[in-house]
Amino acid sequence: MSVWRILQAVCLVRSVSMVVLQPPNYDDDIEVSYLDSYYNEIGEGEPNVEAPTTNPPPPCSAPEFSKWDKLFTMLENSQMKENMLLQYSDDLMKVELRSLRGEVLQFVAQYGGSCAAAVESAARRAGSHADLRLQQALEQLKVAATEQQEHQEEALRRIHEAVQEQAAGLERLESSCLNNAATWTMHGKEMTGRAKSFQTRHATPDGGEMDQGALDISAELQSLREQLELYVRATSSRVLPAGCDMALFYPMRSPKIHAEIIPQRSMQTHAFTVCLWTKPTQVLNKTVLFSYGTTGNPLELQLLLNGQSALFTVGGEAHLVEARGAVEEGHWTHLCGTWSSEQGLASLWVHGQKAASSPGVAEGHELPQGGTIILGQEYSVDGLAKRFGFQDTFNAEAAFTGKMTGVNVWDRVLGEDEISQQARVDGRSCGNRGNLVAWGVSQIVTKGGVELIY
């Protein structure tokens, strides 16, 4: 209703403005006539004065307006009327706006509460819906995470089973290779014996030579025996003993080629056992296998070779235990050296059997801590002092060439049964690790070209 009144007021103002702004028609000239109806009368007692020749001006004379005067007068009238109409329109608009404001306030007072309640209800419903969707999303995420974890556990289980199957297959293959090597060796010896018996049976009674057919058979058997021996040597050269899965390979003699082992605990002890497998390529007058030295004594404890003999020293070369004929070039040999400070008894074991023993070796002595374990070399007095320099610290003539594996060290003297188990070629002695040095667990630092082979 108030909007309709506002529109009516606007239309009225527009109409009045058009009427006021239209200029009036002033084409007709205004004519003003003044009649000479007023004359002065002369009384009887007054002298007779001659009347003037010119007529006096009329009593109400009006100036004559020009066109510009008329135009300015019209503009002033129009401006005044326009101001009046604008004032009226302004008053009318104020009244209508007050009325409209009252109606709006009444509408808000009447319907504001219901609208606020509706808005609040809608917001509450939207919040509940959002919470529900979020809860559903979290549940789906938990389900997905559970399924992913189950898949990962299943994959890990399968990988573990595959690794176990592979390990079992490798063990079967290793056992098969060792058994085949032993079998072929026995077959080779058996065939050699049969060949000899065959030659004996087919020899002539007078000790003469056999006929041509017998000689051909003997030559074929000899060729077969040689092939079997080559197969056995090739198989044994590729297979590591005692279930060891890695070995150190020293390709040549060099003053720089060696390996260091970081012990797992302090080497300070009154008893000691070191065991290892070695396959030397060449053995000279002095070939070092294992050496433990300190700044006070670089030759504190050693296991070394001299030709085919094995040597074990404690506290220096003065305390020496020697086992002759213990090592053969190109073949795996198991060596163990044991020592106890309480009785001063040092022993050297070859392939699980005690080969040499000596009492009074470094009796009451204690191995000091803070030393260095070297495989395949030894520190001299000058070499240990130059350890952190850039000069050659080793003697090439004492360097080891070949393969070495299964190096384990204990801070006690192992028993006879334990050493026998360590020396089994087809056993798992590499799994019986020492508490000072554990093969496959203790850190090995190779230098100068030493390689880890598997």
Short mmCIF file of C-alpha atoms in Angstrom, two decimals:
data_model
loop_
_atom_site.label_atom_id
_atom_site.label_comp_id
_atom_site.label_asym_id
_atom_site.label_seq_id
_atom_site.Cartn_x
_atom_site.Cartn_y
_atom_site.Cartn_z
CA MET A 1 0.00 0.00 0.00
CA SER A 2 2.83 2.43 0.88
CA VAL A 3 4.66 1.64 -2.36
CA TRP A 4 1.60 2.58 -4.34
CA ARG A 5 1.43 5.94 -2.53
CA ILE A 6 5.10 6.61 -3.30
CA LEU A 7 4.48 5.96 -6.98
CA GLN A 8 1.50 8.32 -7.00
CA ALA A 9 3.58 11.07 -5.35
CA VAL A 10 6.39 10.67 -7.88
CA CYS A 11 3.93 10.91 -10.80
CA LEU A 12 2.36 14.06 -9.32
CA VAL A 13 5.74 15.74 -8.91
CA ARG A 14 6.62 14.88 -12.47
CA SER A 15 3.40 16.38 -13.85
CA VAL A 16 3.73 19.60 -11.89
CA SER A 17 7.35 20.01 -13.03
CA MET A 18 6.31 19.74 -16.65
CA VAL A 19 3.59 22.34 -16.21
CA VAL A 20 5.82 24.77 -14.36
CA LEU A 21 8.74 24.46 -16.73
CA GLN A 22 6.52 25.27 -19.78
CA PRO A 23 7.07 29.02 -20.52
CA PRO A 24 3.91 31.25 -20.70
CA ASN A 25 2.85 33.05 -23.87
CA TYR A 26 3.77 36.75 -23.80
CA ASP A 27 3.11 37.54 -27.43
CA ASP A 28 0.47 40.22 -26.74
CA ASP A 29 1.76 43.66 -25.79
CA ILE A 30 0.39 45.18 -22.67
CA GLU A 31 -1.30 48.48 -23.34
CA VAL A 32 -1.71 50.95 -20.56
CA SER A 33 -3.88 54.06 -21.09
CA TYR A 34 -4.14 56.96 -18.74
CA LEU A 35 -7.01 59.36 -19.07
CA ASP A 36 -6.48 63.03 -18.35
CA SER A 37 -9.43 63.23 -16.02
CA TYR A 38 -7.76 65.15 -13.28
CA TYR A 39 -7.32 68.87 -13.68
CA ASN A 40 -6.70 71.61 -11.17
CA GLU A 41 -9.45 74.14 -10.87
CA ILE A 42 -8.64 77.80 -10.14
CA GLY A 43 -10.79 79.63 -7.64
CA GLU A 44 -12.26 83.12 -7.96
CA GLY A 45 -9.86 84.99 -5.76
CA GLU A 46 -6.75 83.60 -7.46
CA PRO A 47 -5.02 85.30 -10.30
CA ASN A 48 -5.55 84.04 -13.74
CA VAL A 49 -2.49 82.02 -14.60
CA GLU A 50 -1.96 80.98 -18.07
CA ALA A 51 -2.04 77.23 -18.44
CA PRO A 52 1.13 75.52 -19.40
CA THR A 53 1.57 74.41 -22.84
CA THR A 54 2.71 70.89 -21.85
CA ASN A 55 0.53 68.34 -20.14
CA PRO A 56 1.69 67.11 -16.72
CA PRO A 57 2.54 63.36 -16.33
CA PRO A 58 -0.21 61.09 -15.18
CA PRO A 59 -0.32 60.34 -11.46
CA CYS A 60 0.26 56.49 -11.85
CA SER A 61 2.77 55.97 -14.54
CA ALA A 62 4.34 52.47 -14.96
CA PRO A 63 7.61 51.82 -16.75
CA GLU A 64 7.40 49.90 -19.91
CA PHE A 65 8.88 46.29 -19.68
CA SER A 66 11.20 44.89 -22.27
CA LYS A 67 11.24 41.28 -23.41
CA TRP A 68 14.24 40.46 -21.22
CA ASP A 69 12.49 41.83 -18.18
CA LYS A 70 9.51 39.67 -18.93
CA LEU A 71 11.77 36.60 -19.36
CA PHE A 72 13.54 37.13 -16.05
CA THR A 73 10.24 37.63 -14.29
CA MET A 74 8.94 34.38 -15.75
CA LEU A 75 12.08 32.49 -14.63
CA GLU A 76 11.77 33.81 -11.09
CA ASN A 77 8.15 32.73 -10.92
CA SER A 78 9.01 29.28 -12.28
CA GLN A 79 11.86 28.82 -9.80
CA MET A 80 9.63 29.77 -6.91
CA LYS A 81 6.92 27.38 -7.98
CA GLU A 82 9.44 24.58 -8.49
CA ASN A 83 10.84 25.10 -4.97
CA MET A 84 7.36 24.93 -3.58
CA LEU A 85 6.63 21.70 -5.40
CA LEU A 86 9.95 20.14 -4.34
CA GLN A 87 9.28 21.07 -0.72
CA TYR A 88 5.86 19.49 -0.98
CA SER A 89 7.32 16.34 -2.58
CA ASP A 90 10.00 16.10 0.11
CA ASP A 91 7.43 16.36 2.86
CA LEU A 92 5.26 13.79 1.15
CA MET A 93 8.23 11.37 0.75
CA LYS A 94 9.15 11.74 4.42
CA VAL A 95 5.63 10.92 5.47
CA GLU A 96 5.46 7.90 3.20
CA LEU A 97 8.90 6.63 4.34
CA ARG A 98 7.85 6.93 7.99
CA SER A 99 4.74 4.92 7.17
CA LEU A 100 6.79 2.31 5.28
CA ARG A 101 9.29 2.05 8.16
CA GLY A 102 6.46 1.46 10.59
CA GLU A 103 4.98 -1.27 8.42
CA VAL A 104 8.42 -2.94 8.06
CA LEU A 105 8.98 -2.84 11.82
CA GLN A 106 5.55 -4.32 12.34
CA PHE A 107 6.34 -7.09 9.83
CA VAL A 108 9.64 -7.86 11.53
CA ALA A 109 8.03 -7.90 14.95
CA GLN A 110 5.30 -10.21 13.68
CA TYR A 111 7.40 -12.70 11.67
CA GLY A 112 10.97 -12.23 13.02
CA GLY A 113 10.70 -14.91 15.72
CA SER A 114 9.45 -17.61 13.36
CA CYS A 115 12.17 -16.80 10.80
CA ALA A 116 14.94 -16.98 13.40
CA ALA A 117 13.58 -20.30 14.66
CA ALA A 118 13.45 -21.59 11.07
CA VAL A 119 17.02 -20.46 10.40
CA GLU A 120 18.22 -22.03 13.64
CA SER A 121 16.42 -25.27 12.85
CA ALA A 122 17.89 -25.35 9.34
CA ALA A 123 21.39 -24.72 10.72
CA ARG A 124 20.91 -27.47 13.29
CA ARG A 125 19.76 -29.92 10.62
CA ALA A 126 22.73 -28.98 8.41
CA GLY A 127 25.14 -29.50 11.33
CA SER A 128 23.61 -32.88 12.17
CA HIS A 129 23.85 -33.93 8.53
CA ALA A 130 27.50 -32.82 8.35
CA ASP A 131 28.31 -34.73 11.56
CA LEU A 132 26.65 -37.82 10.16
CA ARG A 133 28.59 -37.60 6.91
CA LEU A 134 31.85 -37.04 8.80
CA GLN A 135 31.17 -40.04 11.03
CA GLN A 136 30.47 -42.19 7.98
CA ALA A 137 33.68 -40.98 6.32
CA LEU A 138 35.69 -41.82 9.47
CA GLU A 139 34.18 -45.29 9.63
CA GLN A 140 34.98 -45.87 5.97
CA LEU A 141 38.54 -44.66 6.57
CA LYS A 142 38.93 -47.04 9.52
CA VAL A 143 37.63 -49.94 7.44
CA ALA A 144 40.01 -49.06 4.61
CA ALA A 145 42.95 -48.80 7.03
CA THR A 146 42.07 -52.17 8.57
CA GLU A 147 41.85 -53.79 5.14
CA GLN A 148 45.16 -52.20 4.11
CA GLN A 149 46.84 -53.48 7.27
CA GLU A 150 45.44 -56.97 6.66
CA HIS A 151 46.74 -56.89 3.09
CA GLN A 152 50.18 -55.78 4.30
CA GLU A 153 50.27 -58.50 6.96
CA GLU A 154 49.23 -61.07 4.37
CA ALA A 155 51.94 -59.84 1.98
CA LEU A 156 54.56 -59.97 4.76
CA ARG A 157 53.43 -63.46 5.71
CA ARG A 158 53.75 -64.63 2.11
CA ILE A 159 57.18 -63.01 1.80
CA HIS A 160 58.25 -64.70 5.03
CA GLU A 161 57.00 -68.06 3.77
CA ALA A 162 58.75 -67.52 0.45
CA VAL A 163 62.01 -66.65 2.23
CA GLN A 164 61.70 -69.74 4.41
CA GLU A 165 61.00 -71.91 1.37
CA GLN A 166 63.96 -70.38 -0.44
CA ALA A 167 66.23 -70.94 2.56
CA ALA A 168 65.05 -74.54 2.84
CA GLY A 169 65.62 -75.01 -0.89
CA LEU A 170 69.13 -73.60 -0.59
CA GLU A 171 69.86 -75.90 2.33
CA ARG A 172 68.60 -78.89 0.34
CA LEU A 173 70.66 -77.79 -2.65
CA GLU A 174 73.76 -77.37 -0.50
CA SER A 175 73.28 -80.75 1.14
CA SER A 176 72.68 -82.29 -2.25
CA CYS A 177 75.86 -80.74 -3.64
CA LEU A 178 77.91 -81.94 -0.69
CA ASN A 179 76.36 -85.41 -0.86
CA ASN A 180 76.89 -85.53 -4.61
CA ALA A 181 80.49 -84.48 -4.16
CA ALA A 182 81.05 -87.20 -1.57
CA THR A 183 79.15 -89.73 -3.69
CA TRP A 184 81.10 -88.90 -6.81
CA THR A 185 84.34 -89.12 -4.84
CA MET A 186 83.37 -92.58 -3.56
CA HIS A 187 82.29 -93.61 -7.04
CA GLY A 188 85.58 -92.37 -8.42
CA LYS A 189 87.55 -94.38 -5.86
CA GLU A 190 85.33 -97.41 -6.45
CA MET A 191 85.81 -97.17 -10.19
CA THR A 192 89.54 -96.78 -9.73
CA GLY A 193 89.57 -99.90 -7.56
CA ARG A 194 87.48 -101.75 -10.10
CA ALA A 195 89.83 -100.67 -12.84
CA LYS A 196 92.81 -101.93 -10.87
CA SER A 197 91.07 -105.23 -10.13
CA PHE A 198 90.05 -105.47 -13.74
CA GLN A 199 93.64 -104.94 -14.77
CA THR A 200 94.73 -107.56 -12.25
CA ARG A 201 92.13 -110.06 -13.40
CA HIS A 202 92.94 -109.55 -17.06
CA ALA A 203 96.71 -109.61 -16.67
CA THR A 204 98.48 -112.47 -18.37
CA PRO A 205 99.70 -115.30 -16.14
CA ASP A 206 103.27 -114.68 -17.08
CA GLY A 207 103.05 -111.00 -16.14
CA GLY A 208 102.80 -109.80 -19.70
CA GLU A 209 100.77 -106.94 -20.96
CA MET A 210 96.99 -107.06 -21.50
CA ASP A 211 95.44 -107.16 -24.89
CA GLN A 212 94.30 -104.03 -26.75
CA GLY A 213 90.61 -104.26 -25.60
CA ALA A 214 91.54 -104.33 -21.94
CA LEU A 215 93.84 -101.35 -22.40
CA ASP A 216 91.03 -99.33 -24.03
CA ILE A 217 88.68 -100.06 -21.12
CA SER A 218 91.35 -99.05 -18.62
CA ALA A 219 91.98 -95.76 -20.46
CA GLU A 220 88.24 -94.94 -20.48
CA LEU A 221 87.98 -95.64 -16.75
CA GLN A 222 90.98 -93.45 -16.07
CA SER A 223 89.43 -90.59 -18.11
CA LEU A 224 86.15 -90.96 -16.22
CA ARG A 225 87.97 -90.83 -12.87
CA GLU A 226 89.78 -87.64 -13.88
CA GLN A 227 86.51 -86.00 -14.93
CA LEU A 228 84.90 -86.94 -11.62
CA GLU A 229 87.82 -85.47 -9.69
CA LEU A 230 87.52 -82.21 -11.69
CA TYR A 231 83.78 -82.09 -10.94
CA VAL A 232 84.39 -82.67 -7.24
CA ARG A 233 87.05 -79.94 -7.10
CA ALA A 234 84.84 -77.48 -9.00
CA THR A 235 81.86 -78.20 -6.75
CA SER A 236 83.85 -77.95 -3.54
CA SER A 237 85.44 -74.67 -4.67
CA ARG A 238 82.06 -73.01 -5.09
CA VAL A 239 80.45 -74.32 -1.89
CA LEU A 240 81.36 -72.65 1.43
CA PRO A 241 81.85 -74.97 4.40
CA ALA A 242 79.76 -75.38 7.54
CA GLY A 243 76.72 -73.57 6.14
CA CYS A 244 78.48 -70.21 5.91
CA ASP A 245 76.76 -67.85 3.50
CA MET A 246 79.66 -65.45 2.86
CA ALA A 247 83.44 -65.36 2.84
CA LEU A 248 86.32 -62.90 2.51
CA PHE A 249 88.32 -63.21 -0.70
CA TYR A 250 91.90 -61.93 -0.80
CA PRO A 251 92.82 -61.84 -4.50
CA MET A 252 96.57 -61.07 -4.18
CA ARG A 253 99.41 -60.21 -1.83
CA SER A 254 99.56 -56.50 -1.15
CA PRO A 255 100.67 -54.25 1.72
CA LYS A 256 97.23 -52.63 1.60
CA ILE A 257 94.89 -55.62 1.35
CA HIS A 258 93.38 -56.53 4.73
CA ALA A 259 90.13 -56.53 6.71
CA GLU A 260 89.31 -55.21 10.17
CA ILE A 261 86.63 -56.63 12.48
CA ILE A 262 84.97 -54.44 15.11
CA PRO A 263 84.42 -56.60 18.24
CA GLN A 264 81.01 -56.51 19.89
CA ARG A 265 82.45 -55.95 23.37
CA SER A 266 85.73 -55.31 25.13
CA MET A 267 88.58 -57.72 24.34
CA GLN A 268 89.92 -57.54 27.90
CA THR A 269 89.79 -61.18 29.06
CA HIS A 270 91.76 -63.99 30.80
CA ALA A 271 90.55 -66.73 28.41
CA PHE A 272 90.21 -66.82 24.65
CA THR A 273 89.05 -69.00 21.74
CA VAL A 274 89.28 -68.13 18.06
CA CYS A 275 87.96 -70.40 15.27
CA LEU A 276 87.92 -69.88 11.51
CA TRP A 277 87.80 -71.61 8.13
CA THR A 278 90.61 -70.85 5.69
CA LYS A 279 91.40 -71.87 2.11
CA PRO A 280 94.84 -70.46 1.23
CA THR A 281 95.88 -69.97 -2.35
CA GLN A 282 99.57 -69.95 -1.46
CA VAL A 283 101.34 -70.25 1.87
CA LEU A 284 104.81 -68.80 2.47
CA ASN A 285 107.05 -68.91 5.52
CA LYS A 286 104.69 -66.53 7.38
CA THR A 287 101.08 -65.98 6.40
CA VAL A 288 98.89 -64.18 8.96
CA LEU A 289 95.25 -65.27 9.34
CA PHE A 290 94.14 -63.55 12.58
CA SER A 291 95.97 -60.84 14.53
CA TYR A 292 95.00 -58.80 17.60
CA GLY A 293 97.36 -55.98 18.52
CA THR A 294 97.50 -52.95 20.77
CA THR A 295 99.80 -49.94 20.93
CA GLY A 296 101.81 -51.71 23.63
CA ASN A 297 102.09 -55.00 21.76
CA PRO A 298 101.00 -55.20 18.11
CA LEU A 299 101.41 -59.03 18.21
CA GLU A 300 99.29 -59.65 21.31
CA LEU A 301 97.49 -62.68 19.85
CA GLN A 302 97.94 -64.36 16.43
CA LEU A 303 96.82 -67.33 14.37
CA LEU A 304 99.09 -67.79 11.36
CA LEU A 305 100.52 -70.26 8.87
CA ASN A 306 104.07 -71.31 8.12
CA GLY A 307 104.15 -73.55 5.09
CA GLN A 308 101.78 -76.41 5.92
CA SER A 309 102.03 -75.75 9.67
CA ALA A 310 99.57 -73.77 11.79
CA LEU A 311 100.86 -71.51 14.59
CA PHE A 312 99.08 -69.96 17.59
CA THR A 313 100.79 -67.31 19.73
CA VAL A 314 99.75 -65.35 22.84
CA GLY A 315 101.69 -62.35 24.09
CA GLY A 316 104.26 -62.51 21.28
CA GLU A 317 106.15 -65.13 19.29
CA ALA A 318 107.92 -66.39 22.40
CA HIS A 319 104.74 -68.22 23.48
CA LEU A 320 104.17 -70.47 20.48
CA VAL A 321 102.00 -73.53 19.76
CA GLU A 322 102.60 -75.32 16.44
CA ALA A 323 100.65 -78.01 14.55
CA ARG A 324 102.57 -79.50 11.61
CA GLY A 325 100.97 -80.64 8.36
CA ALA A 326 97.68 -78.95 9.23
CA VAL A 327 97.04 -76.92 6.07
CA GLU A 328 96.93 -77.75 2.37
CA GLU A 329 96.80 -75.13 -0.35
CA GLY A 330 93.50 -74.96 -2.24
CA HIS A 331 91.54 -76.87 0.44
CA TRP A 332 89.31 -75.70 3.28
CA THR A 333 90.88 -76.11 6.73
CA HIS A 334 89.24 -75.46 10.08
CA LEU A 335 91.52 -74.07 12.80
CA CYS A 336 90.82 -73.21 16.45
CA GLY A 337 93.17 -71.71 19.02
CA THR A 338 92.32 -71.75 22.74
CA TRP A 339 94.11 -70.16 25.70
CA SER A 340 93.49 -69.78 29.43
CA SER A 341 95.45 -67.41 31.65
CA GLU A 342 94.74 -69.39 34.80
CA GLN A 343 96.76 -72.47 33.78
CA GLY A 344 98.67 -70.90 30.89
CA LEU A 345 97.48 -73.71 28.62
CA ALA A 346 97.31 -72.97 24.88
CA SER A 347 95.99 -75.50 22.35
CA LEU A 348 95.65 -75.66 18.58
CA TRP A 349 92.81 -77.63 16.98
CA VAL A 350 92.69 -78.77 13.33
CA HIS A 351 89.39 -80.06 11.88
CA GLY A 352 87.97 -80.49 15.39
CA GLN A 353 90.91 -82.51 16.72
CA LYS A 354 93.53 -81.25 19.16
CA ALA A 355 96.75 -81.13 17.13
CA ALA A 356 99.10 -79.38 19.59
CA SER A 357 99.10 -78.08 23.15
CA SER A 358 101.57 -76.23 25.32
CA PRO A 359 101.45 -75.30 29.04
CA GLY A 360 102.86 -72.19 30.62
CA VAL A 361 101.84 -69.92 27.76
CA ALA A 362 101.35 -66.35 29.07
CA GLU A 363 100.26 -67.68 32.46
CA GLY A 364 98.57 -64.95 34.52
CA HIS A 365 98.47 -62.66 31.51
CA GLU A 366 95.39 -60.59 30.62
CA LEU A 367 94.53 -59.50 27.09
CA PRO A 368 94.29 -55.70 27.12
CA GLN A 369 91.39 -53.79 25.65
CA GLY A 370 91.40 -51.12 22.96
CA GLY A 371 93.25 -53.18 20.35
CA THR A 372 92.55 -53.86 16.68
CA ILE A 373 91.58 -57.19 15.04
CA ILE A 374 93.12 -57.67 11.58
CA LEU A 375 92.30 -60.53 9.19
CA GLY A 376 94.96 -61.44 6.63
CA GLN A 377 97.71 -59.12 7.95
CA GLU A 378 99.47 -57.88 11.09
CA TYR A 379 100.60 -54.54 12.44
CA SER A 380 104.24 -54.06 13.16
CA VAL A 381 105.48 -51.64 15.82
CA ASP A 382 106.03 -48.89 13.25
CA GLY A 383 102.91 -49.85 11.33
CA LEU A 384 100.64 -49.50 14.33
CA ALA A 385 102.04 -46.05 15.01
CA LYS A 386 101.41 -45.07 11.37
CA ARG A 387 97.92 -46.55 11.29
CA PHE A 388 96.21 -43.25 10.70
CA GLY A 389 98.75 -42.01 8.18
CA PHE A 390 98.96 -42.42 4.43
CA GLN A 391 101.93 -44.80 4.28
CA ASP A 392 101.85 -48.55 3.76
CA THR A 393 101.52 -50.04 7.22
CA PHE A 394 101.83 -53.76 6.34
CA ASN A 395 104.37 -56.20 5.03
CA ALA A 396 103.32 -57.78 1.73
CA GLU A 397 105.26 -60.99 2.50
CA ALA A 398 102.98 -61.72 5.49
CA ALA A 399 99.76 -61.06 3.58
CA PHE A 400 97.16 -63.82 3.16
CA THR A 401 95.78 -64.86 -0.24
CA GLY A 402 92.72 -67.05 -0.60
CA LYS A 403 89.37 -67.30 1.15
CA MET A 404 88.38 -67.02 4.81
CA THR A 405 85.02 -67.49 6.55
CA GLY A 406 83.39 -68.45 9.86
CA VAL A 407 85.60 -66.22 12.06
CA ASN A 408 84.24 -66.36 15.63
CA VAL A 409 85.83 -65.34 18.93
CA TRP A 410 84.79 -66.14 22.54
CA ASP A 411 86.02 -64.89 25.89
CA ARG A 412 86.23 -68.47 27.23
CA VAL A 413 87.76 -71.81 26.30
CA LEU A 414 85.38 -73.94 24.22
CA GLY A 415 84.99 -77.61 25.05
CA GLU A 416 85.98 -80.49 22.80
CA ASP A 417 82.41 -81.15 21.65
CA GLU A 418 81.83 -77.49 20.81
CA ILE A 419 85.01 -77.35 18.72
CA SER A 420 84.06 -80.59 16.94
CA GLN A 421 80.71 -79.08 16.02
CA GLN A 422 82.47 -75.97 14.72
CA ALA A 423 84.68 -78.10 12.45
CA ARG A 424 81.89 -80.05 10.67
CA VAL A 425 81.97 -79.30 6.95
CA ASP A 426 78.33 -80.29 6.48
CA GLY A 427 77.20 -78.73 9.76
CA ARG A 428 75.87 -75.31 10.69
CA SER A 429 78.80 -74.05 12.72
CA CYS A 430 78.56 -70.59 11.17
CA GLY A 431 75.37 -70.24 13.18
CA ASN A 432 77.29 -70.84 16.44
CA ARG A 433 78.57 -67.28 16.74
CA GLY A 434 81.03 -65.98 19.31
CA ASN A 435 80.25 -63.37 21.92
CA LEU A 436 83.29 -61.18 21.10
CA VAL A 437 83.28 -61.60 17.32
CA ALA A 438 80.23 -63.11 15.59
CA TRP A 439 80.60 -63.98 11.92
CA GLY A 440 77.81 -62.37 9.88
CA VAL A 441 76.92 -60.03 12.76
CA SER A 442 80.08 -58.13 13.74
CA GLN A 443 81.03 -55.25 11.47
CA ILE A 444 83.73 -56.04 8.89
CA VAL A 445 85.67 -53.23 7.20
CA THR A 446 87.40 -54.39 4.02
CA LYS A 447 90.33 -52.39 2.66
CA GLY A 448 92.70 -52.53 -0.28
CA GLY A 449 90.60 -54.82 -2.49
CA VAL A 450 89.27 -57.52 -0.15
CA GLU A 451 85.93 -58.76 -1.49
CA LEU A 452 82.89 -60.29 0.18
CA ILE A 453 81.71 -63.33 -1.80
CA TYR A 454 78.49 -65.31 -1.38
#
